[in-house]
Amino acid sequence: MVHWQASGSLIVVRNGLLVKSSSGHCRQHDSWDAERARSNGIRFSVTDLSEPTARNLPTIVFERVAISVHDAQHRDGSGERRPIPDDVIDNIVANLHRWQYICYKELQISLDDMALVATEATRSALNVDELRHAIETNTVWKLTCLPKKTEAVYGVFGIASSLTYAEGLVMDLGGGSVQLSWIIAKDGRCDTSHETAQSLPYGAAILTKLLAEEDRHVLKSRLEKEFKVAYEALDLPDEIKEKIASGAGVNLYLSGGGFRGWGHLLMSLRKLPKAECSGYPIPLINGFSATGPEFFDTRRVGRIPDYHQIFRISKRRAQQVPAIMLMVDVLREVLPEIRDVHFCQGT
């Protein structure tokens, strides 16, 4: 069991690299510096951890670099996974150098308080040791690969940072992997399980590739078997078990770019009562909710004529919609009765 209190620093990472500073000084703020190489780009951010706003994790600096660690391993078009190319490694190191300078010289964050952590896209790379050597030789950071279960737990913490209360199942769909766990978060305390949290190598980018190579029905059958094993391995607390047994259904909390994209598609279909506009005037995904039947209605989403025309659906995300749809179909068969689905920005 993992307990997280609202005070202190919070780490949430997905599919890549993270640099973290939990006790550094950023001008007049305690700060948290993060760099993440996700499947569709590297994110740099500095978060203010000073009181009284630490619970909200306000961002001081945010930047995205268009380096896809996942795509770099598949860019030759052969369908086979390749080592991260030398030019991509050089580009990663160069951007780390730049961010190192910004944090230390411009923001006065102590380099001693930073840590560099890798998740799925980097962790599973064929030449991760080569990347690690390049980083550790040319920067001040040491690269540590997060275990899969730890990555899943951090995804839970990201949801805890998005909502004031949560109780139910948790999933995080990135580009390279998907996490499955549970959460009970209330009164500034977040409980989950470190030992049984699940991480599977079926992110939106990976599933898109698999769909192009395999028969959908065969792939769906295989995924259902693997997700059923993963779900049954969860050490669900009694509170959640009782709701499942009663038939009342449990809540499902979602984060990650893949699920957020699905949420924006559902939001575009929502008809607002007595609204003068056709959609949400401020379409924020954090806090958007749908019923279980709405969430699982893939046929309705499939009738949207052009996914890319929907707010926050990029061309890349639009290409992944069939893979996300497959994931939703799998979850319908594997998960217990879902009452409501809550979408979270995470971190």
Short mmCIF file of C-alpha atoms in Angstrom, two decimals, residues 180-313:
data_model
loop_
_atom_site.label_atom_id
_atom_site.label_comp_id
_atom_site.label_asym_id
_atom_site.label_seq_id
_atom_site.Cartn_x
_atom_site.Cartn_y
_atom_site.Cartn_z
CA LEU A 180 -4.02 -0.09 -14.46
CA SER A 181 -4.47 0.40 -10.72
CA TRP A 182 -6.92 1.71 -8.12
CA ILE A 183 -7.23 4.84 -6.01
CA ILE A 184 -8.88 6.11 -2.85
CA ALA A 185 -8.05 9.80 -2.47
CA LYS A 186 -9.75 12.05 0.07
CA ASP A 187 -8.86 14.55 2.77
CA GLY A 188 -5.41 15.15 1.28
CA ARG A 189 -4.48 11.45 1.43
CA CYS A 190 -4.06 9.08 -1.51
CA ASP A 191 -4.03 5.30 -1.11
CA THR A 192 -3.10 2.82 -3.83
CA SER A 193 -1.07 -0.38 -4.17
CA HIS A 194 2.58 -0.33 -5.22
CA GLU A 195 2.87 -4.11 -5.27
CA THR A 196 -0.02 -4.93 -7.62
CA ALA A 197 -0.24 -1.88 -9.92
CA GLN A 198 -0.08 -3.08 -13.52
CA SER A 199 1.72 -1.69 -16.58
CA LEU A 200 1.28 -3.26 -20.02
CA PRO A 201 3.17 -2.37 -23.23
CA TYR A 202 0.05 -1.32 -25.14
CA GLY A 203 0.11 2.45 -25.46
CA ALA A 204 -1.78 4.24 -28.23
CA ALA A 205 1.25 4.41 -30.53
CA ILE A 206 2.09 0.72 -29.98
CA LEU A 207 -1.52 -0.36 -30.59
CA THR A 208 -1.69 1.73 -33.77
CA LYS A 209 1.32 -0.17 -35.08
CA LEU A 210 -0.10 -3.56 -34.01
CA LEU A 211 -3.44 -2.82 -35.68
CA ALA A 212 -1.63 -2.23 -38.96
CA GLU A 213 0.11 -5.60 -38.67
CA GLU A 214 -2.46 -7.94 -37.12
CA ASP A 215 -6.10 -8.92 -37.52
CA ARG A 216 -8.21 -6.79 -35.17
CA HIS A 217 -10.23 -9.70 -33.78
CA VAL A 218 -7.12 -11.75 -33.04
CA LEU A 219 -5.43 -8.76 -31.41
CA LYS A 220 -8.53 -7.92 -29.37
CA SER A 221 -8.77 -11.50 -28.09
CA ARG A 222 -5.13 -11.46 -27.00
CA LEU A 223 -5.50 -8.11 -25.27
CA GLU A 224 -8.61 -9.26 -23.41
CA LYS A 225 -6.70 -12.23 -22.00
CA GLU A 226 -3.75 -10.10 -20.88
CA PHE A 227 -5.91 -7.35 -19.38
CA LYS A 228 -8.04 -9.90 -17.56
CA VAL A 229 -4.91 -11.30 -15.92
CA ALA A 230 -3.77 -7.76 -15.06
CA TYR A 231 -7.14 -6.83 -13.55
CA GLU A 232 -7.34 -10.00 -11.49
CA ALA A 233 -3.86 -9.27 -10.10
CA LEU A 234 -5.01 -5.95 -8.60
CA ASP A 235 -5.23 -5.99 -4.81
CA LEU A 236 -8.50 -4.09 -4.63
CA PRO A 237 -9.46 -2.67 -1.22
CA ASP A 238 -12.69 -3.73 0.47
CA GLU A 239 -14.42 -0.41 -0.29
CA ILE A 240 -14.09 -0.95 -4.04
CA LYS A 241 -14.84 -4.69 -3.84
CA GLU A 242 -18.11 -3.95 -2.03
CA LYS A 243 -19.26 -1.55 -4.75
CA ILE A 244 -18.48 -4.12 -7.43
CA ALA A 245 -20.31 -6.87 -5.54
CA SER A 246 -23.37 -4.67 -4.99
CA GLY A 247 -23.76 -4.10 -8.71
CA ALA A 248 -23.75 -0.33 -8.23
CA GLY A 249 -20.67 -0.01 -10.39
CA VAL A 250 -17.36 1.71 -9.75
CA ASN A 251 -15.85 4.90 -11.07
CA LEU A 252 -13.04 4.83 -13.61
CA TYR A 253 -10.44 7.62 -13.58
CA LEU A 254 -8.44 8.17 -16.76
CA SER A 255 -5.35 10.14 -17.71
CA GLY A 256 -2.73 10.05 -20.44
CA GLY A 257 -2.92 11.52 -23.93
CA GLY A 258 -4.76 8.55 -25.43
CA PHE A 259 -7.66 8.66 -22.99
CA ARG A 260 -7.77 12.45 -22.94
CA GLY A 261 -8.18 12.34 -26.72
CA TRP A 262 -11.11 9.95 -26.30
CA GLY A 263 -12.57 12.33 -23.73
CA HIS A 264 -12.41 15.25 -26.17
CA LEU A 265 -14.22 13.15 -28.78
CA LEU A 266 -16.97 12.35 -26.26
CA MET A 267 -17.13 16.00 -25.27
CA SER A 268 -17.70 16.99 -28.90
CA LEU A 269 -20.76 14.74 -28.99
CA ARG A 270 -22.30 16.11 -25.81
CA LYS A 271 -25.40 18.22 -26.40
CA LEU A 272 -25.73 20.96 -23.81
CA PRO A 273 -29.26 21.87 -22.67
CA LYS A 274 -30.40 25.36 -23.71
CA ALA A 275 -26.91 26.17 -24.96
CA GLU A 276 -26.42 28.95 -27.46
CA CYS A 277 -23.26 27.30 -28.79
CA SER A 278 -22.81 23.83 -30.27
CA GLY A 279 -20.15 22.67 -27.81
CA TYR A 280 -18.46 23.42 -24.51
CA PRO A 281 -17.46 27.12 -24.40
CA ILE A 282 -14.36 26.20 -22.36
CA PRO A 283 -13.58 22.57 -23.29
CA LEU A 284 -11.24 21.58 -20.45
CA ILE A 285 -10.71 17.83 -20.15
CA ASN A 286 -9.78 17.84 -16.46
CA GLY A 287 -12.98 17.04 -14.57
CA PHE A 288 -15.01 16.09 -17.66
CA SER A 289 -17.16 13.05 -16.92
CA ALA A 290 -19.17 10.55 -18.92
CA THR A 291 -21.40 7.65 -17.94
CA GLY A 292 -20.13 4.14 -18.47
CA PRO A 293 -22.45 3.55 -21.46
CA GLU A 294 -21.32 6.84 -23.05
CA PHE A 295 -17.67 5.94 -22.64
CA PHE A 296 -18.04 2.48 -24.15
CA ASP A 297 -20.16 3.58 -27.13
CA THR A 298 -17.42 3.24 -29.73
CA ARG A 299 -19.90 3.08 -32.62
CA ARG A 300 -21.14 6.59 -31.85
CA VAL A 301 -17.59 7.95 -31.75
CA GLY A 302 -16.83 6.07 -34.95
CA ARG A 303 -19.50 8.08 -36.76
CA ILE A 304 -17.60 11.35 -36.26
CA PRO A 305 -16.66 12.30 -39.84
CA ASP A 306 -13.24 13.88 -39.21
CA TYR A 307 -11.48 13.35 -35.88
CA HIS A 308 -8.85 15.98 -36.65
CA GLN A 309 -11.51 18.70 -36.74
CA ILE A 310 -12.28 18.11 -33.05
CA PHE A 311 -10.65 20.42 -30.51
CA ARG A 312 -7.37 19.02 -29.12
CA ILE A 313 -7.28 16.13 -31.61
#
